[in-house]
CSV table of C-alpha atoms in Angstrom, one decimal:
chain,number,residue,atom,x,y,z
E,86,UNK,CA,0.0,0.0,0.0
E,87,UNK,CA,1.4,3.4,-1.0
E,88,UNK,CA,2.3,5.7,1.9
E,89,UNK,CA,-0.3,8.6,2.1
E,90,UNK,CA,1.1,12.1,2.8
E,91,UNK,CA,-0.8,15.3,3.5
E,92,UNK,CA,1.6,17.3,1.4
E,93,UNK,CA,4.9,17.0,-0.5
E,94,UNK,CA,6.8,19.7,1.5
E,95,UNK,CA,6.1,21.1,4.9
E,96,UNK,CA,7.9,24.4,5.5
E,97,UNK,CA,8.5,25.4,9.2
E,98,UNK,CA,8.9,29.1,9.4
E,99,UNK,CA,7.5,32.0,7.3
E,100,UNK,CA,10.3,34.5,7.2
E,101,UNK,CA,12.0,35.4,4.0
E,102,UNK,CA,13.6,32.0,3.6
E,103,UNK,CA,10.4,30.0,4.1
E,104,UNK,CA,8.3,32.4,2.0
E,105,UNK,CA,10.7,32.3,-0.9
E,106,UNK,CA,10.6,28.5,-0.9
E,107,UNK,CA,6.8,28.5,-0.7
E,108,UNK,CA,6.5,30.8,-3.7
E,109,UNK,CA,8.9,28.7,-5.7
E,110,UNK,CA,7.0,25.5,-4.9
E,111,UNK,CA,3.6,27.1,-5.5
E,112,UNK,CA,4.5,28.3,-9.0
E,113,UNK,CA,5.8,24.9,-9.9
E,114,UNK,CA,2.7,23.2,-8.7
E,115,UNK,CA,4.3,21.3,-5.8
E,116,UNK,CA,1.9,20.6,-2.9
E,117,UNK,CA,3.2,22.3,0.3
E,118,UNK,CA,2.2,23.8,3.6
E,119,UNK,CA,4.0,26.7,5.3
E,120,UNK,CA,3.5,27.2,9.0
E,121,UNK,CA,4.7,30.0,11.4
E,122,UNK,CA,4.6,29.9,15.2
E,123,UNK,CA,4.0,33.6,15.4
E,124,UNK,CA,0.3,34.5,15.6
E,125,UNK,CA,0.6,37.4,13.1
E,126,UNK,CA,3.0,38.5,10.3
E,127,UNK,CA,6.4,39.9,11.5
E,128,UNK,CA,6.5,43.7,11.8
E,129,UNK,CA,10.2,44.0,12.9
E,130,UNK,CA,12.8,45.5,10.6
E,131,UNK,CA,15.5,43.0,11.5
E,132,UNK,CA,17.6,42.8,8.3
E,133,UNK,CA,17.6,46.1,6.4
E,134,UNK,CA,19.4,45.5,3.1
E,135,UNK,CA,18.5,43.4,0.1
E,136,UNK,CA,21.2,42.6,-2.4
E,137,UNK,CA,21.2,42.5,-6.2
E,138,UNK,CA,21.1,38.7,-6.5
E,139,UNK,CA,18.2,38.5,-4.1
E,140,UNK,CA,16.3,41.1,-6.2
E,141,UNK,CA,16.9,38.9,-9.2
E,142,UNK,CA,15.4,36.0,-7.3
E,143,UNK,CA,12.3,38.1,-6.3
E,144,UNK,CA,12.0,39.2,-9.9
E,145,UNK,CA,11.9,35.6,-11.1
E,146,UNK,CA,9.3,34.8,-8.5
E,147,UNK,CA,7.2,37.8,-9.4
E,148,UNK,CA,7.6,39.5,-6.1
E,149,UNK,CA,10.0,42.3,-6.8
E,150,UNK,CA,7.7,45.3,-7.5
E,151,UNK,CA,6.7,46.0,-3.9
E,152,UNK,CA,10.3,45.8,-2.8
E,153,UNK,CA,11.4,48.2,-5.5
E,154,UNK,CA,8.7,50.7,-4.5
E,155,UNK,CA,9.6,50.5,-0.8
E,156,UNK,CA,13.4,50.2,-1.0
E,157,UNK,CA,15.8,53.0,-1.2
E,158,UNK,CA,19.1,52.8,-3.1
E,159,UNK,CA,20.8,56.0,-1.9
E,160,UNK,CA,20.7,56.8,1.8
E,161,UNK,CA,23.3,59.5,2.6
E,162,UNK,CA,24.8,59.7,6.1
E,163,UNK,CA,24.4,62.7,8.4
E,164,UNK,CA,26.8,62.8,11.3
E,165,UNK,CA,25.8,64.8,14.4
E,166,UNK,CA,29.1,65.6,16.0
E,167,UNK,CA,29.5,66.2,19.8
E,168,UNK,CA,30.5,69.8,19.0
E,169,UNK,CA,27.1,70.4,17.4
E,170,UNK,CA,28.5,70.4,13.9
E,171,UNK,CA,26.5,68.4,11.3
E,172,UNK,CA,28.5,66.7,8.6
E,173,UNK,CA,26.8,65.1,5.6
E,174,UNK,CA,28.5,62.3,3.7
E,175,UNK,CA,27.5,60.2,0.6
E,176,UNK,CA,25.6,56.9,0.9
E,177,UNK,CA,27.6,53.8,1.9
E,178,UNK,CA,25.6,51.6,-0.5
E,179,UNK,CA,27.7,49.7,-3.0
E,180,UNK,CA,26.8,48.8,-6.6
E,181,UNK,CA,27.2,45.4,-8.1
E,182,UNK,CA,30.4,44.8,-10.1
E,183,UNK,CA,30.3,46.1,-13.7
E,184,UNK,CA,31.9,42.8,-14.7
E,185,UNK,CA,28.5,41.2,-15.0
E,186,UNK,CA,25.0,42.5,-16.0
E,187,UNK,CA,22.1,42.7,-13.6
E,188,UNK,CA,18.9,44.7,-13.9
E,189,UNK,CA,19.3,45.5,-10.2
E,190,UNK,CA,22.8,46.9,-9.6
E,191,UNK,CA,22.0,48.7,-6.3
E,192,UNK,CA,21.4,47.1,-3.0
E,193,UNK,CA,18.3,48.6,-1.4
E,194,UNK,CA,17.7,49.7,2.2
E,195,UNK,CA,14.4,48.1,3.2
E,196,UNK,CA,13.0,46.5,6.4
E,197,UNK,CA,12.7,42.7,6.4
E,198,UNK,CA,9.0,43.1,7.1
E,199,UNK,CA,8.5,44.7,3.7
E,200,UNK,CA,10.3,41.9,2.0
E,201,UNK,CA,8.2,39.3,3.8
E,202,UNK,CA,5.0,41.3,2.9
E,203,UNK,CA,5.9,41.2,-0.8
E,204,UNK,CA,6.5,37.4,-0.7
E,205,UNK,CA,3.3,36.7,1.3
E,206,UNK,CA,1.3,38.7,-1.3
E,207,UNK,CA,2.9,36.8,-4.1
E,208,UNK,CA,2.3,33.5,-2.4
E,209,UNK,CA,-1.4,34.3,-2.1
E,210,UNK,CA,-1.5,35.2,-5.8
E,211,UNK,CA,-0.1,31.8,-6.5
E,212,UNK,CA,-2.9,30.2,-4.3
E,213,UNK,CA,-0.9,29.6,-1.1
E,214,UNK,CA,-1.1,31.0,2.4
E,215,UNK,CA,0.8,31.0,5.7
E,216,UNK,CA,-0.8,29.2,8.6
E,217,UNK,CA,0.0,31.4,11.6
E,218,UNK,CA,0.1,30.3,15.2
E,219,UNK,CA,1.3,26.8,14.3
E,220,UNK,CA,4.4,25.5,16.1
E,221,UNK,CA,6.4,22.4,15.4
E,222,UNK,CA,6.6,20.2,18.5
E,223,UNK,CA,8.1,16.9,17.2
E,224,UNK,CA,9.6,15.2,14.2
E,225,UNK,CA,9.7,11.5,13.3
E,226,UNK,CA,10.9,10.3,9.9
E,227,UNK,CA,11.2,7.0,8.1
E,228,UNK,CA,12.4,6.0,4.6
E,229,UNK,CA,9.3,7.4,2.9
E,230,UNK,CA,8.2,10.5,4.7
E,231,UNK,CA,8.3,12.7,7.8
E,232,UNK,CA,5.6,12.8,10.5
E,233,UNK,CA,5.5,16.2,12.3
E,234,UNK,CA,3.6,17.0,15.5
E,235,UNK,CA,2.1,20.5,15.3
E,236,UNK,CA,0.6,22.7,18.0
E,237,UNK,CA,-2.2,24.8,16.5
E,238,UNK,CA,-4.8,27.2,17.8
E,239,UNK,CA,-7.3,24.3,17.5
E,240,UNK,CA,-5.1,21.9,19.4
E,241,UNK,CA,-2.3,19.4,18.6
E,242,UNK,CA,-2.3,17.6,15.2
E,243,UNK,CA,0.0,15.6,13.1
E,244,UNK,CA,1.0,16.1,9.5
E,245,UNK,CA,2.9,13.8,7.1
E,246,UNK,CA,5.0,15.2,4.3
E,247,UNK,CA,7.5,13.8,1.9
E,248,UNK,CA,10.0,16.4,3.0
E,249,UNK,CA,10.3,19.0,5.8
E,250,UNK,CA,12.3,22.2,5.5
E,251,UNK,CA,13.3,24.0,8.7
E,252,UNK,CA,13.4,27.7,7.9
E,253,UNK,CA,12.7,28.7,11.5
E,254,UNK,CA,15.7,30.9,12.2
E,255,UNK,CA,18.9,30.8,14.3
E,256,UNK,CA,17.2,29.1,17.3
E,257,UNK,CA,15.6,26.6,14.9
E,258,UNK,CA,13.5,24.0,16.7
E,259,UNK,CA,13.7,21.8,13.6
E,260,UNK,CA,17.5,21.8,13.8
E,261,UNK,CA,17.4,20.9,17.5
E,262,UNK,CA,15.0,18.1,16.9
E,263,UNK,CA,17.2,16.4,14.3
E,264,UNK,CA,20.3,17.0,16.4
E,265,UNK,CA,22.4,19.1,14.0
E,266,UNK,CA,24.5,21.6,16.0
E,267,UNK,CA,25.6,25.0,14.8
E,268,UNK,CA,29.4,24.7,14.7
E,269,UNK,CA,31.4,27.9,15.1
E,270,UNK,CA,31.8,30.7,17.6
E,271,UNK,CA,30.1,33.6,19.2
E,272,UNK,CA,32.0,36.9,19.3
E,273,UNK,CA,31.1,38.1,22.8
E,274,UNK,CA,32.9,41.4,22.3
E,275,UNK,CA,30.7,42.3,19.2
E,276,UNK,CA,27.3,43.1,20.6
E,277,UNK,CA,24.7,45.6,19.6
E,278,UNK,CA,21.6,47.2,20.9
E,279,UNK,CA,18.9,47.1,18.1
E,280,UNK,CA,15.3,48.1,18.0
E,281,UNK,CA,12.5,49.7,16.0
E,282,UNK,CA,11.5,53.2,17.3
E,283,UNK,CA,9.3,56.0,16.2
E,284,UNK,CA,9.2,59.7,17.0
E,285,UNK,CA,12.5,61.3,15.9
E,286,UNK,CA,11.9,64.6,14.1
E,287,UNK,CA,14.6,64.0,11.5
E,288,UNK,CA,15.1,64.0,7.8
E,289,UNK,CA,14.0,60.5,6.6
E,290,UNK,CA,16.1,60.9,3.5
E,291,UNK,CA,19.3,60.2,5.5
E,292,UNK,CA,20.8,57.8,8.0
E,293,UNK,CA,21.7,59.7,11.2
E,294,UNK,CA,24.7,58.9,13.3
E,295,UNK,CA,25.8,60.4,16.6
E,296,UNK,CA,29.6,59.6,17.2
E,297,UNK,CA,30.5,59.0,20.9
E,298,UNK,CA,33.4,57.5,22.9
E,299,UNK,CA,30.7,55.6,24.8
E,300,UNK,CA,29.4,54.0,21.6
E,301,UNK,CA,27.8,55.6,18.5
E,302,UNK,CA,24.1,55.9,18.1
E,303,UNK,CA,22.5,55.3,14.7
E,304,UNK,CA,19.0,55.7,13.2
E,305,UNK,CA,18.0,54.3,9.8
E,306,UNK,CA,14.6,55.2,8.3
E,307,UNK,CA,12.7,52.1,7.2
E,308,UNK,CA,9.0,51.9,6.2
E,309,UNK,CA,6.7,54.8,6.6
E,310,UNK,CA,7.5,55.9,10.1
E,311,UNK,CA,9.9,53.4,11.7
E,312,UNK,CA,13.6,54.0,12.5
E,313,UNK,CA,15.9,51.1,13.2
E,314,UNK,CA,18.0,52.0,16.2
E,315,UNK,CA,21.5,50.6,16.6
E,316,UNK,CA,24.4,51.1,19.0
E,317,UNK,CA,27.4,49.0,19.8
E,318,UNK,CA,27.9,47.7,23.3
E,319,UNK,CA,31.5,48.5,24.4
E,320,UNK,CA,33.8,45.5,25.2
E,321,UNK,CA,33.5,44.5,28.8
E,322,UNK,CA,30.4,46.5,29.4
E,323,UNK,CA,27.4,44.7,30.9
E,324,UNK,CA,24.4,45.2,28.6
E,325,UNK,CA,21.3,47.0,29.8
E,326,UNK,CA,17.8,45.8,29.2
E,327,UNK,CA,16.5,47.2,25.9
E,328,UNK,CA,13.4,49.4,26.4
E,329,UNK,CA,12.1,52.7,25.2
E,330,UNK,CA,13.3,54.4,28.4
E,331,UNK,CA,16.7,52.8,28.1
E,332,UNK,CA,17.3,53.9,24.5
E,333,UNK,CA,16.0,57.4,25.3
E,334,UNK,CA,18.5,57.6,28.1
E,335,UNK,CA,21.3,56.7,25.7
E,336,UNK,CA,20.3,59.5,23.4
E,337,UNK,CA,20.0,62.0,26.3
E,338,UNK,CA,23.5,61.0,27.6
E,339,UNK,CA,25.4,60.9,24.3
E,340,UNK,CA,23.5,63.2,21.9
E,341,UNK,CA,22.3,65.8,24.5
E,342,UNK,CA,19.0,66.0,26.4
E,343,UNK,CA,16.1,66.6,24.0
E,344,UNK,CA,18.2,66.2,20.8
E,345,UNK,CA,16.2,63.1,19.9
E,346,UNK,CA,12.8,62.3,21.4
E,347,UNK,CA,11.5,58.7,21.0
E,348,UNK,CA,7.8,58.0,21.2
E,349,UNK,CA,7.6,54.3,21.0
E,350,UNK,CA,9.8,51.2,20.7
E,351,UNK,CA,8.6,47.7,19.4
E,352,UNK,CA,11.1,45.1,18.4
E,353,UNK,CA,14.0,45.3,20.8
E,354,UNK,CA,17.2,43.1,20.9
E,355,UNK,CA,20.7,42.7,22.1
E,356,UNK,CA,22.5,41.2,19.1
E,357,UNK,CA,25.6,39.1,19.4
E,358,UNK,CA,27.6,38.4,16.3
E,359,UNK,CA,27.9,34.7,15.6
E,360,UNK,CA,29.8,32.8,12.9
E,361,UNK,CA,28.3,29.3,12.9
E,362,UNK,CA,26.8,26.7,10.5
E,363,UNK,CA,25.7,23.1,10.5
E,364,UNK,CA,28.0,20.5,9.0
E,365,UNK,CA,25.2,19.0,6.9
E,366,UNK,CA,22.1,20.8,5.6
E,367,UNK,CA,20.0,17.7,5.8
E,368,UNK,CA,19.2,14.6,7.8
E,369,UNK,CA,17.2,12.2,5.7
E,370,UNK,CA,14.1,13.9,4.6
E,371,UNK,CA,14.5,16.9,6.8
E,372,UNK,CA,16.4,19.9,5.4
E,373,UNK,CA,17.6,23.2,6.8
E,374,UNK,CA,17.8,26.6,5.1
E,375,UNK,CA,18.6,30.2,6.1
E,376,UNK,CA,19.5,31.1,9.7
E,377,UNK,CA,18.5,27.6,10.7
E,378,UNK,CA,21.6,26.4,8.9
E,379,UNK,CA,24.0,29.3,9.2
E,380,UNK,CA,24.3,32.5,11.2
E,381,UNK,CA,26.8,35.3,10.8
E,382,UNK,CA,27.2,39.1,11.1
E,383,UNK,CA,24.0,41.1,10.3
E,384,UNK,CA,26.0,43.5,8.1
E,385,UNK,CA,24.6,43.9,4.7
E,386,UNK,CA,21.5,41.8,5.6
E,387,UNK,CA,23.5,38.6,5.1
E,388,UNK,CA,21.0,36.4,6.9
E,389,UNK,CA,18.0,37.5,4.9
E,390,UNK,CA,19.9,37.4,1.6
E,391,UNK,CA,21.6,34.1,2.0
E,392,UNK,CA,18.3,32.6,3.2
E,393,UNK,CA,16.4,33.8,0.2
E,394,UNK,CA,19.1,32.3,-2.1
E,395,UNK,CA,19.2,29.0,-0.1
E,396,UNK,CA,15.4,28.6,-0.6
E,397,UNK,CA,15.6,29.5,-4.3
E,398,UNK,CA,18.3,26.9,-4.9
E,399,UNK,CA,16.4,24.3,-2.8
E,400,UNK,CA,13.1,25.0,-4.7
């Protein structure tokens, strides 16, 4: 008797990696499910740069237009010096090498939530959808398929798929369940405060930086009203607990009281730079992609971009 499966591919995680794979499978007519443990779509900026090759991938999937409308290629720098002098400098964005042709030579500044929104919209156009509030709780595989235990808003259920793809981030539950460790190191001396804030009365056509011996402060405009806050934690310094009040205190102490007034803060994080990856991207019929398989510096949106390209190759 032939083994009966609910779907061909079950994707765990609906960030850029999982959504890219779902779009690619949907357009090819491959039966799939994509589940996300979060109850609603992500609204955090997280990664903030999309690279030329990833734009080519989104173009091929039919999801690039929204990203082009929302992304910004040129984002000049404005330095607010301790002396009160303001210094403007050109954008730090780099263009793709002229040694090869691409219709998208410029990396774009854009919040991860906007990239995810474009991919979700495209997935819906292709007849798919994300199942939110669904968490993977167990995996058991045999030679023919994988049985996954899922916790859903309606209670626990099981699903059987030919393949399972763990696209559930750096703390991947899928990776832990199949016992594939992330091998590498954590750079404890390279830590950053990050967060999404609103309120600064600043020119949104520029990235703003306040140099300081105690750690620079940076604000990058993303989306319609959000700024991504970032500030390095000095080596040996014990991190504070990220909050609106804490970030406001950093501005008052380093930029001057009242120089920047924050109204709200949502996504908040202390980020530690890691350089780690699994030694094998699969175990039997369970595969890993994106941050579930490799983590590294956030510079240049490496996690989002490598994840998108992992999924595209896998699809």
